[in-house]
Short mmCIF file of C-alpha atoms in Angstrom, two decimals:
data_model
loop_
_atom_site.label_atom_id
_atom_site.label_comp_id
_atom_site.label_asym_id
_atom_site.label_seq_id
_atom_site.Cartn_x
_atom_site.Cartn_y
_atom_site.Cartn_z
CA MET A 786 -4.91 -7.64 -11.78
CA THR A 787 -3.65 -6.97 -8.36
CA ILE A 788 -6.74 -7.56 -6.84
CA TYR A 789 -7.39 -10.89 -9.13
CA PHE A 790 -4.33 -12.07 -7.90
CA THR A 791 -5.45 -11.03 -4.28
CA ARG A 792 -8.03 -12.84 -4.11
CA HIS A 793 -6.89 -16.36 -5.63
CA ARG A 794 -4.15 -16.12 -2.72
CA TRP A 795 -7.10 -15.65 -0.35
CA LEU A 796 -9.11 -18.62 -1.83
CA LEU A 797 -6.27 -20.85 -1.62
CA VAL A 798 -5.50 -19.80 2.21
CA VAL A 799 -9.18 -20.87 2.84
CA LEU A 800 -8.65 -24.13 0.96
CA ALA A 801 -5.35 -24.97 2.71
CA VAL A 802 -7.26 -24.38 6.09
CA GLY A 803 -10.09 -26.57 4.94
CA LEU A 804 -7.47 -29.24 4.06
CA GLY A 805 -5.86 -29.24 7.02
CA LEU A 806 -8.69 -28.55 9.85
CA ARG A 807 -10.37 -31.86 8.18
CA LEU A 808 -6.76 -34.13 7.80
CA ALA A 809 -5.81 -33.16 11.35
CA TYR A 810 -9.54 -34.06 12.82
CA GLY A 811 -9.93 -37.19 10.62
CA LEU A 812 -5.95 -38.63 11.45
CA GLY A 813 -6.36 -38.04 14.92
CA GLN A 814 -8.87 -40.23 15.06
CA PRO A 815 -8.61 -44.23 15.87
CA PRO A 816 -8.85 -46.01 11.98
CA LEU A 817 -9.66 -49.75 13.48
CA ALA A 818 -12.55 -48.78 15.68
CA VAL A 819 -15.36 -48.00 12.54
CA TYR A 820 -14.68 -51.58 11.89
CA ASP A 821 -16.80 -52.28 15.18
CA THR A 822 -19.99 -54.03 14.15
CA GLU A 823 -21.80 -52.04 16.86
CA SER A 824 -20.86 -48.84 16.03
CA GLY A 825 -23.33 -47.97 13.42
CA ASP A 826 -23.97 -47.71 9.72
CA SER A 827 -19.54 -47.86 8.60
CA GLY A 828 -19.07 -51.11 9.69
CA TRP A 829 -21.88 -52.64 7.80
CA TYR A 830 -20.49 -50.01 4.88
CA LEU A 831 -16.71 -51.83 5.02
CA GLU A 832 -17.98 -55.83 5.05
CA ASN A 833 -20.63 -54.64 2.35
CA GLY A 834 -17.59 -52.90 -0.05
CA TYR A 835 -15.08 -55.77 1.00
CA THR A 836 -16.76 -58.32 -0.34
CA LEU A 837 -18.31 -55.96 -3.26
CA ILE A 838 -14.51 -55.27 -4.48
CA THR A 839 -13.06 -59.20 -3.34
CA GLY A 840 -15.91 -61.29 -3.58
CA GLN A 841 -14.74 -62.98 -0.16
CA GLN A 842 -16.28 -62.43 3.02
CA ARG A 843 -14.02 -61.49 6.83
CA GLY A 844 -16.43 -60.27 8.82
CA VAL A 845 -19.68 -61.72 11.17
CA ILE A 846 -22.04 -59.63 9.04
CA PRO A 847 -23.76 -61.84 6.77
CA VAL A 848 -22.89 -60.39 3.40
CA ASP A 849 -24.76 -60.90 -0.26
CA VAL A 850 -23.95 -58.26 -2.64
CA SER A 851 -26.31 -60.25 -4.78
CA LYS A 852 -29.11 -58.00 -2.85
CA LEU A 853 -27.37 -54.66 -2.00
CA PRO A 854 -29.72 -52.48 -0.92
CA THR A 855 -28.07 -49.01 -1.32
CA ALA A 856 -26.33 -47.18 -4.09
CA PRO A 857 -22.71 -48.93 -4.87
CA LEU A 858 -20.05 -45.94 -5.54
CA TYR A 859 -19.46 -45.37 -1.92
CA LEU A 860 -19.16 -49.34 -1.21
CA MET A 861 -16.50 -49.46 -4.21
CA LEU A 862 -14.52 -46.58 -2.52
CA ILE A 863 -14.11 -48.54 0.70
CA GLY A 864 -13.94 -51.59 -1.05
CA MET A 865 -10.84 -50.70 -3.20
CA ALA A 866 -8.82 -49.03 -0.49
CA GLN A 867 -9.63 -52.28 1.59
CA ALA A 868 -8.60 -54.54 -1.04
CA VAL A 869 -5.36 -53.16 -1.46
CA LEU A 870 -3.95 -51.65 1.84
CA PRO A 871 -4.15 -52.97 6.00
CA PRO A 872 -7.49 -52.73 7.48
CA ASP A 873 -6.10 -49.10 9.51
CA GLY A 874 -4.50 -48.18 6.21
CA ALA A 875 -7.71 -48.44 4.50
CA ILE A 876 -9.42 -46.11 6.74
CA ILE A 877 -6.60 -43.47 6.45
CA ALA A 878 -6.77 -43.60 2.87
CA VAL A 879 -10.28 -42.76 2.56
CA ARG A 880 -10.31 -39.95 5.37
CA ILE A 881 -7.46 -38.51 3.26
CA ILE A 882 -9.40 -38.62 0.13
CA GLN A 883 -12.52 -37.55 1.81
CA ALA A 884 -10.51 -34.79 3.13
CA VAL A 885 -9.22 -33.86 -0.16
CA MET A 886 -13.15 -34.13 -1.32
CA GLY A 887 -14.22 -31.86 1.50
CA ALA A 888 -11.73 -29.31 0.29
CA VAL A 889 -12.56 -29.42 -3.29
CA THR A 890 -16.07 -28.92 -2.15
CA CYS A 891 -15.32 -25.89 -0.72
CA PHE A 892 -13.91 -24.82 -4.25
CA PHE A 893 -17.48 -25.79 -5.69
CA ALA A 894 -18.87 -23.35 -3.36
CA TYR A 895 -16.85 -20.63 -4.39
CA ARG A 896 -17.72 -20.59 -7.82
CA LEU A 897 -21.07 -21.47 -7.02
CA ALA A 898 -21.49 -18.41 -4.72
CA GLY A 899 -19.70 -16.22 -7.29
CA ALA A 900 -21.74 -17.38 -10.03
CA VAL A 901 -25.16 -16.37 -8.49
CA ALA A 902 -24.09 -13.24 -6.67
CA GLY A 903 -22.16 -11.63 -9.97
CA ASP A 904 -19.21 -10.71 -7.09
CA GLU A 905 -16.42 -12.95 -6.16
CA ARG A 906 -16.39 -11.60 -2.51
CA ALA A 907 -19.49 -14.01 -1.94
CA GLY A 908 -17.39 -16.93 -3.04
CA LEU A 909 -14.70 -15.86 -0.94
CA VAL A 910 -17.15 -16.16 2.12
CA ALA A 911 -18.86 -19.15 0.89
CA ALA A 912 -15.47 -21.21 0.60
CA ALA A 913 -14.27 -19.64 4.01
CA VAL A 914 -17.78 -20.90 5.96
CA LEU A 915 -17.79 -24.13 4.57
CA ALA A 916 -14.13 -24.44 5.25
CA VAL A 917 -14.08 -24.07 8.93
CA HIS A 918 -18.09 -25.30 9.04
CA PRO A 919 -17.42 -28.13 12.14
CA ALA A 920 -19.69 -30.10 10.92
CA PHE A 921 -18.41 -30.57 7.50
CA VAL A 922 -14.74 -31.22 9.24
CA LEU A 923 -16.42 -33.88 11.46
CA GLU A 924 -18.05 -35.56 8.27
CA SER A 925 -14.61 -35.88 6.32
CA ALA A 926 -13.52 -38.82 8.75
CA GLN A 927 -16.85 -40.52 8.88
CA ILE A 928 -17.16 -43.95 6.96
CA LEU A 929 -20.39 -42.80 5.45
CA THR A 930 -21.61 -41.35 2.04
CA GLU A 931 -22.31 -37.76 3.15
CA THR A 932 -19.03 -36.46 1.92
CA LEU A 933 -18.86 -38.33 -1.53
CA TYR A 934 -22.36 -37.69 -2.25
CA THR A 935 -22.26 -34.07 -1.17
CA PHE A 936 -18.83 -33.97 -2.75
CA LEU A 937 -20.50 -35.35 -6.33
CA ALA A 938 -23.53 -33.70 -6.43
CA VAL A 939 -22.31 -29.86 -5.35
CA ALA A 940 -19.46 -30.62 -8.44
CA GLY A 941 -22.27 -31.84 -10.72
CA LEU A 942 -24.57 -28.39 -9.93
CA TRP A 943 -21.45 -26.27 -10.31
CA VAL A 944 -20.94 -27.34 -14.05
CA TYR A 945 -24.52 -27.45 -14.81
CA VAL A 946 -24.44 -24.03 -13.83
CA ALA A 947 -21.28 -22.95 -15.40
CA ALA A 948 -22.18 -24.80 -18.70
CA PHE A 949 -25.82 -24.99 -19.34
CA ARG A 950 -25.60 -21.70 -21.13
CA GLY A 951 -22.69 -23.36 -23.80
CA ARG A 952 -21.53 -26.91 -25.10
CA ALA A 953 -23.16 -29.66 -24.71
CA ARG A 954 -20.12 -31.54 -23.51
CA GLY A 955 -20.15 -29.40 -20.41
CA ILE A 956 -24.38 -30.15 -19.74
CA ALA A 957 -23.05 -34.28 -20.69
CA LEU A 958 -20.37 -33.51 -17.75
CA ALA A 959 -22.91 -32.32 -15.59
CA GLY A 960 -25.57 -35.32 -16.28
CA ALA A 961 -22.36 -37.86 -15.89
CA LEU A 962 -21.42 -36.30 -12.35
CA LEU A 963 -24.89 -36.13 -11.23
CA GLY A 964 -25.43 -39.92 -12.26
CA LEU A 965 -22.05 -40.41 -9.76
CA ALA A 966 -23.95 -38.65 -6.88
CA THR A 967 -27.38 -41.04 -7.86
CA LEU A 968 -24.74 -43.94 -7.88
CA THR A 969 -23.60 -42.95 -4.09
CA ARG A 970 -27.18 -41.95 -2.75
CA ALA A 971 -29.71 -42.90 -4.95
CA VAL A 972 -32.59 -40.24 -3.56
CA LEU A 973 -31.21 -37.92 -6.31
CA LEU A 974 -33.04 -40.11 -9.22
CA LEU A 975 -35.33 -37.50 -10.04
CA PHE A 976 -33.79 -34.52 -9.86
CA PRO A 977 -32.11 -34.40 -13.39
CA LEU A 978 -35.96 -34.03 -14.43
CA GLY A 979 -35.91 -30.58 -12.79
CA LEU A 980 -32.96 -29.79 -14.66
CA ALA A 981 -33.99 -30.53 -18.01
CA LEU A 982 -37.41 -28.45 -17.25
CA HIS A 983 -34.60 -25.84 -16.36
CA LEU A 984 -33.25 -26.00 -19.94
CA VAL A 985 -36.29 -25.79 -21.34
CA LEU A 986 -37.63 -22.72 -19.78
CA THR A 987 -34.45 -20.46 -20.07
CA LEU A 988 -32.71 -21.84 -23.63
CA GLY A 989 -36.38 -22.45 -25.06
CA TRP A 990 -38.12 -25.57 -27.00
CA ARG A 991 -35.79 -26.16 -29.25
CA THR A 992 -32.66 -25.71 -27.90
CA GLY A 993 -33.45 -26.70 -24.07
CA LEU A 994 -34.72 -29.87 -25.08
CA LYS A 995 -31.19 -30.73 -27.34
CA GLN A 996 -29.56 -30.11 -24.00
CA ALA A 997 -31.92 -32.04 -21.72
CA VAL A 998 -31.47 -34.79 -24.08
CA VAL A 999 -27.78 -34.61 -23.79
CA LEU A 1000 -28.23 -34.03 -19.76
CA MET A 1001 -30.23 -36.92 -19.29
CA ALA A 1002 -28.59 -39.11 -21.76
CA ALA A 1003 -25.52 -38.63 -19.90
CA TYR A 1004 -26.89 -39.67 -16.78
CA LEU A 1005 -28.66 -42.58 -17.43
CA VAL A 1006 -25.23 -43.99 -18.99
CA VAL A 1007 -23.83 -43.61 -15.84
CA VAL A 1008 -27.03 -44.73 -13.35
CA LEU A 1009 -27.91 -47.67 -15.76
CA SER A 1010 -24.40 -49.04 -15.62
CA TRP A 1011 -25.31 -50.44 -12.34
CA THR A 1012 -28.42 -51.94 -13.32
CA ALA A 1013 -26.73 -53.61 -16.25
CA TYR A 1014 -24.45 -55.21 -13.89
CA ASN A 1015 -27.15 -56.43 -11.49
CA LEU A 1016 -28.78 -58.26 -14.79
CA VAL A 1017 -25.88 -59.66 -16.34
CA ALA A 1018 -24.64 -60.95 -12.33
CA TYR A 1019 -27.60 -61.48 -10.37
CA ASN A 1020 -30.63 -61.19 -12.81
CA ARG A 1021 -32.08 -58.95 -10.61
CA TRP A 1022 -33.91 -55.45 -11.81
CA VAL A 1023 -32.55 -52.38 -9.99
CA ILE A 1024 -32.25 -48.73 -10.89
CA GLY A 1025 -29.93 -46.71 -8.57
CA ALA A 1026 -30.75 -48.74 -5.27
CA GLU A 1027 -33.61 -50.90 -3.96
CA GLY A 1028 -33.34 -49.33 -0.39
CA MET A 1029 -35.59 -46.00 -1.22
CA ILE A 1030 -38.68 -48.25 -0.36
CA ALA A 1031 -37.33 -49.39 2.43
CA PHE A 1032 -37.28 -46.07 3.84
CA LEU A 1033 -40.79 -45.30 2.44
CA TYR A 1034 -41.38 -47.73 5.13
CA ILE A 1035 -39.42 -46.52 7.87
CA GLY A 1036 -40.62 -42.89 6.91
CA ALA A 1037 -44.19 -44.38 7.49
CA THR A 1038 -43.67 -46.12 10.87
CA GLU A 1039 -44.12 -44.30 14.18
CA GLU A 1040 -40.79 -45.51 15.34
CA GLY A 1041 -38.66 -44.09 12.48
CA TRP A 1042 -34.98 -45.30 11.97
CA GLN A 1043 -34.27 -47.52 14.74
CA GLY A 1044 -31.38 -49.36 12.75
CA PRO A 1045 -31.11 -52.24 10.55
CA GLU A 1046 -31.91 -55.01 12.78
CA ALA A 1047 -34.70 -52.89 14.50
CA VAL A 1048 -36.77 -52.59 10.87
CA ASP A 1049 -36.09 -56.25 10.38
CA GLN A 1050 -37.47 -57.12 13.42
CA SER A 1051 -40.91 -55.02 12.64
CA LEU A 1052 -41.06 -57.41 10.01
CA GLY A 1053 -40.91 -60.13 11.37
CA VAL A 1054 -36.84 -61.19 10.93
CA THR A 1055 -35.82 -62.03 14.26
CA ASP A 1056 -33.18 -64.21 13.46
CA PRO A 1057 -31.09 -63.08 10.76
CA GLU A 1058 -28.79 -66.36 10.41
CA THR A 1059 -31.52 -68.60 9.67
CA GLN A 1060 -34.57 -66.20 8.04
CA PRO A 1061 -34.08 -64.32 4.63
CA PRO A 1062 -34.21 -60.45 4.93
CA PRO A 1063 -37.63 -58.60 4.09
CA THR A 1064 -37.65 -57.87 0.38
CA GLN A 1065 -38.95 -55.01 -1.50
CA GLU A 1066 -42.36 -56.49 -2.00
CA ASP A 1067 -42.52 -56.67 2.28
CA TYR A 1068 -41.40 -53.37 2.53
CA LEU A 1069 -43.92 -51.85 -0.16
CA GLN A 1070 -46.84 -54.17 1.45
CA ALA A 1071 -46.11 -53.12 5.07
CA ALA A 1072 -45.75 -49.42 4.58
CA GLY A 1073 -49.47 -49.62 2.64
CA GLU A 1074 -50.69 -51.18 5.66
CA VAL A 1075 -49.46 -48.28 7.74
CA ILE A 1076 -49.99 -45.61 5.88
CA GLY A 1077 -53.34 -46.95 4.59
CA GLY A 1078 -54.55 -47.63 8.35
CA ASP A 1079 -54.19 -43.91 9.43
CA VAL A 1080 -53.43 -41.71 6.69
CA LEU A 1081 -53.89 -38.16 8.80
CA GLY A 1082 -51.50 -39.89 11.11
CA TYR A 1083 -48.92 -40.58 8.50
CA ILE A 1084 -48.91 -37.11 6.85
CA GLY A 1085 -48.64 -35.60 10.39
CA ARG A 1086 -45.96 -37.83 10.85
CA ARG A 1087 -44.00 -36.86 7.68
CA PHE A 1088 -43.69 -33.39 8.31
CA SER A 1089 -43.16 -33.25 11.95
CA ARG A 1090 -40.14 -35.48 11.27
CA LEU A 1091 -39.26 -33.26 8.27
CA ALA A 1092 -39.13 -30.24 10.38
CA GLY A 1093 -37.47 -32.03 13.41
CA ALA A 1094 -34.66 -33.17 10.75
CA TYR A 1095 -34.32 -29.33 9.50
CA LEU A 1096 -34.35 -28.31 13.63
CA GLN A 1097 -31.90 -30.36 14.46
CA PRO A 1098 -28.26 -29.79 13.00
CA HIS A 1099 -26.17 -32.92 11.75
CA GLY A 1100 -22.94 -33.60 13.59
CA THR A 1101 -23.98 -32.80 17.26
CA THR A 1102 -24.45 -36.17 18.03
CA PHE A 1103 -20.94 -36.61 17.57
CA PHE A 1104 -20.36 -35.33 21.33
CA SER A 1105 -21.59 -36.98 24.44
CA GLY A 1106 -23.77 -34.98 26.90
CA GLU A 1107 -27.10 -34.27 26.84
CA SER A 1108 -28.65 -32.35 23.63
CA LEU A 1109 -29.45 -28.47 23.38
CA LYS A 1110 -33.20 -29.01 22.55
CA SER A 1111 -33.07 -31.31 25.99
CA LEU A 1112 -31.55 -28.73 28.34
CA MET A 1113 -33.57 -25.58 26.58
CA ALA A 1114 -37.07 -27.70 27.24
CA ASP A 1115 -35.98 -28.46 30.61
CA TRP A 1116 -34.69 -24.61 31.44
CA TRP A 1117 -38.07 -23.36 29.97
CA ALA A 1118 -40.39 -26.00 32.05
CA THR A 1119 -38.79 -25.68 35.38
CA ASP A 1120 -36.62 -22.77 35.59
CA ARG A 1121 -36.90 -19.71 32.92
CA THR A 1122 -33.95 -17.52 34.82
CA VAL A 1123 -31.09 -15.65 33.44
CA SER A 1124 -28.82 -17.76 35.80
CA ALA A 1125 -30.27 -20.78 35.36
CA LEU A 1126 -29.45 -20.47 31.60
CA LEU A 1127 -25.99 -19.45 32.38
CA ARG A 1128 -26.02 -22.66 34.20
CA LEU A 1129 -26.55 -24.53 30.96
CA THR A 1130 -23.23 -22.92 29.22
CA GLY A 1131 -21.55 -25.71 31.65
CA ALA A 1132 -23.03 -28.94 30.18
CA GLU A 1133 -20.81 -31.55 28.70
CA ALA A 1134 -20.07 -30.51 24.95
CA PHE A 1135 -22.13 -27.34 25.31
CA TRP A 1136 -20.03 -24.73 23.44
CA PRO A 1137 -19.56 -27.13 20.35
CA LYS A 1138 -22.87 -28.28 20.03
CA LEU A 1139 -23.77 -24.36 20.64
CA VAL A 1140 -21.53 -23.38 17.36
CA MET A 1141 -22.61 -26.08 15.20
CA TYR A 1142 -26.14 -24.54 15.76
CA ILE A 1143 -24.98 -20.99 14.82
CA PHE A 1144 -23.35 -22.43 11.83
CA HIS A 1145 -26.50 -24.81 10.51
CA PHE A 1146 -28.93 -21.99 11.43
CA GLY A 1147 -26.90 -18.71 10.47
CA GLY A 1148 -26.35 -20.85 6.92
CA MET A 1149 -30.54 -21.37 6.63
CA VAL A 1150 -31.43 -17.97 7.99
CA GLY A 1151 -29.00 -16.16 5.46
CA GLY A 1152 -29.62 -18.20 2.57
CA VAL A 1153 -33.30 -17.78 2.84
CA VAL A 1154 -32.23 -13.72 2.58
CA GLY A 1155 -29.80 -14.27 -0.37
CA LEU A 1156 -32.46 -16.54 -2.24
CA TRP A 1157 -34.82 -12.98 -1.98
CA LEU A 1158 -31.95 -10.96 -3.02
CA THR A 1159 -31.05 -12.93 -6.16
CA ARG A 1160 -34.82 -13.52 -6.94
CA ARG A 1161 -34.16 -11.60 -10.55
CA HIS A 1162 -31.19 -13.89 -11.18
CA TRP A 1163 -33.38 -16.90 -11.12
CA ALA A 1164 -32.31 -18.47 -14.54
CA VAL A 1165 -28.32 -19.10 -12.61
CA THR A 1166 -30.30 -19.43 -8.84
CA LEU A 1167 -33.68 -21.56 -10.10
CA PRO A 1168 -31.08 -25.34 -10.32
CA LEU A 1169 -29.96 -24.88 -6.77
CA VAL A 1170 -33.20 -23.58 -5.60
CA VAL A 1171 -34.79 -27.21 -6.87
CA PHE A 1172 -31.86 -28.88 -5.53
CA LEU A 1173 -33.57 -27.66 -1.88
CA PHE A 1174 -36.76 -28.26 -3.01
CA TYR A 1175 -36.34 -31.49 -4.50
CA THR A 1176 -34.07 -32.45 -1.34
CA THR A 1177 -36.81 -31.49 0.73
CA LEU A 1178 -39.81 -32.80 -1.18
CA ILE A 1179 -38.16 -36.56 -1.32
CA HIS A 1180 -37.44 -36.87 2.59
CA LEU A 1181 -41.27 -35.13 2.77
CA VAL A 1182 -41.98 -38.89 1.74
CA LEU A 1183 -39.06 -41.38 2.40
CA GLU A 1184 -37.34 -40.89 6.01
CA ALA A 1185 -35.94 -37.91 7.00
CA LEU A 1186 -32.97 -37.14 9.36
CA PRO A 1187 -30.48 -34.30 9.81
CA ARG A 1188 -27.72 -36.48 7.81
CA TYR A 1189 -29.95 -36.78 4.57
CA LEU A 1190 -30.11 -32.86 4.78
CA PHE A 1191 -27.00 -32.30 5.52
CA PRO A 1192 -25.77 -31.69 2.01
CA LEU A 1193 -28.06 -29.14 1.88
CA GLN A 1194 -25.96 -26.84 4.15
CA VAL A 1195 -23.71 -26.53 1.23
CA VAL A 1196 -26.56 -24.56 -0.45
CA TRP A 1197 -27.76 -22.25 1.90
CA TRP A 1198 -24.38 -21.20 2.55
CA VAL A 1199 -24.20 -20.62 -0.99
CA PHE A 1200 -26.84 -18.10 -0.41
CA ALA A 1201 -25.85 -16.92 2.86
CA ALA A 1202 -22.90 -15.71 1.55
CA VAL A 1203 -24.85 -13.59 -1.04
CA ALA A 1204 -26.43 -11.81 2.15
CA LEU A 1205 -23.55 -11.27 4.24
CA VAL A 1206 -21.61 -9.69 1.36
CA ARG A 1207 -24.54 -7.08 0.49
CA LEU A 1208 -25.07 -6.81 4.47
CA TRP A 1209 -21.32 -5.87 4.58
CA THR A 1210 -21.74 -3.58 1.52
CA VAL A 1211 -24.53 -1.18 2.99
CA PHE A 1212 -22.73 -1.12 5.93
CA ARG A 1213 -19.29 0.20 4.56
CA ASP A 1214 -21.36 2.44 1.89
CA ARG A 1215 -22.90 4.04 5.35
CA ARG A 1216 -19.81 4.03 7.38
CA ASP A 1217 -18.25 5.87 4.36
CA LYS A 1218 -21.02 8.10 3.91
CA GLY A 1219 -20.78 9.29 7.51
CA ARG A 1220 -17.25 9.64 7.11
CA ALA A 1221 -17.31 11.98 3.88
CA ALA A 1222 -19.97 14.25 5.06
CA PRO A 1223 -19.28 17.80 5.47
CA LEU A 1224 -18.69 19.28 9.56
CA VAL A 1225 -21.91 21.94 9.42
CA PRO A 1226 -20.61 24.84 11.47
CA GLY A 1227 -22.14 25.65 14.94
#
């Protein structure tokens, strides 16, 4: 009993630290800067979210919510905040909500790692790492979809892992949460099919199919609500989001993602005020022409960009200065001495970026070890493995950026926590064995 309460006390400390770090960073950022239309995707999200909820336009970005290319849930969140609060207050409110989501995601990781390892210590390690993981702390302040998507996707995974051998209502809740995640980022659209297969493999055909029907029904009720809304309001057929076709085209090009204006210009839209935006047919036709013109080149680009997205930690671009990869490449090409290597530590934002690299690769390397250690518990680990493989494969086809793979860090650290606990156990046992060894008289 004492151990139980001690571990839960430590969990509360971990969650409090995670929440405190996110609030401290998020509330320390200027709230109005994200409204700048030159600042990236945030301004676009804010304008479209405001118009989606209020029906009014207020900015310089042309907004037509009848042709939204993205999933709607995050737009609804920031749109409702803007509808009831002044501009600065809306951003502060969203950042507080996202800080809470980030801390709760640490709790989900705690439960997942505990279930995978059968050891609550692994859960504490996973929660503690994610609580202080710099990329997650920084991301909670961004007006982007990552925090909400990660929160909902990991919540759906946790509920599924906890419920797949139990009652149907738990499976239904998991399906609904994954449906909400899909309405945040539509790339998750086909993922529940993998879980349906998992149910059949673990529960047998009869029970597995029944549970799979419950999962898919709850999932489709949520996802198709956006489809029904578009059909009624705009006579438009969309499942999840239309933007996936655009990312198929972006992933096929040599340039990759260069921003929405550059993508439109590549399809001949040079004046957005007088020319209509590209349609899904335009994107699909252009993607077919690029892929068909150089199939081998397309395959090579996709593997190269996916590898690049895996090797580049998300969040390093929040810091100014030359990238660590460029610094190391210059060092390798010009002066491979220890003194030159030490001089790199004086580069701008070198240490924060290095910390992000350590967390990023520590999670993936430790995660691979944890996957091997938990291979016999495949019934529990398989849903997480499917999430890793599904996200990787979908971005092998669509455009791959570090931020798109960033939610996988939660799952990688769930498995890495198992490896760290196992490593500590081996070290402790050997240390204790050494201390207990009898002294041999000389």
